[in-house]
Coordinates of C-alpha atoms in Angstrom, one line a residue:
M1453 CA 0.0 -0.3 0.0
S1454 CA 3.4 2.3 0.9
A1455 CA 4.2 1.9 -2.4
C1456 CA 1.1 2.6 -3.5
M1457 CA 1.1 6.2 -2.0
K1458 CA 3.9 7.0 -2.7
K1459 CA 4.1 5.9 -6.7
L1460 CA 0.8 8.5 -6.7
G1461 CA 2.6 11.2 -4.6
E1462 CA 6.1 11.0 -7.5
N1463 CA 3.2 11.1 -9.7
D1464 CA 1.8 14.0 -7.9
K1465 CA 4.6 16.0 -8.4
R1466 CA 5.0 15.3 -12.4
E1467 CA 1.9 16.0 -12.7
G1468 CA 1.7 19.4 -10.4
R1469 CA -0.5 18.2 -7.9
K1470 CA -4.0 20.8 -8.8
P1471 CA -4.5 22.6 -4.8
G1472 CA -8.7 21.5 -3.1
K1473 CA -7.7 17.9 -5.3
R1474 CA -7.8 14.7 -2.9
P1475 CA -4.8 12.2 -3.7
Y1476 CA -6.0 8.6 -4.8
N1477 CA -7.6 6.8 -2.6
P1478 CA -8.0 2.8 -3.5
M1479 CA -10.3 2.1 -1.8
Q1480 CA -12.8 4.7 -3.2
K1481 CA -13.9 4.9 -6.8
P1482 CA -12.4 8.8 -8.2
P1483 CA -15.7 11.7 -8.7
E1484 CA -13.3 10.7 -12.5
Y1485 CA -14.7 7.7 -12.8
H1486 CA -18.5 7.5 -12.0
G1487 CA -18.6 10.8 -14.8

């Protein structure tokens, strides 16, 4: 799990994490998934 979180963190830095956007939670589907 920590490995996934670490990878997510690296992706956030690379993509320029947008303010107000919550980090992806593997236990929940992201809002974009429902859209």
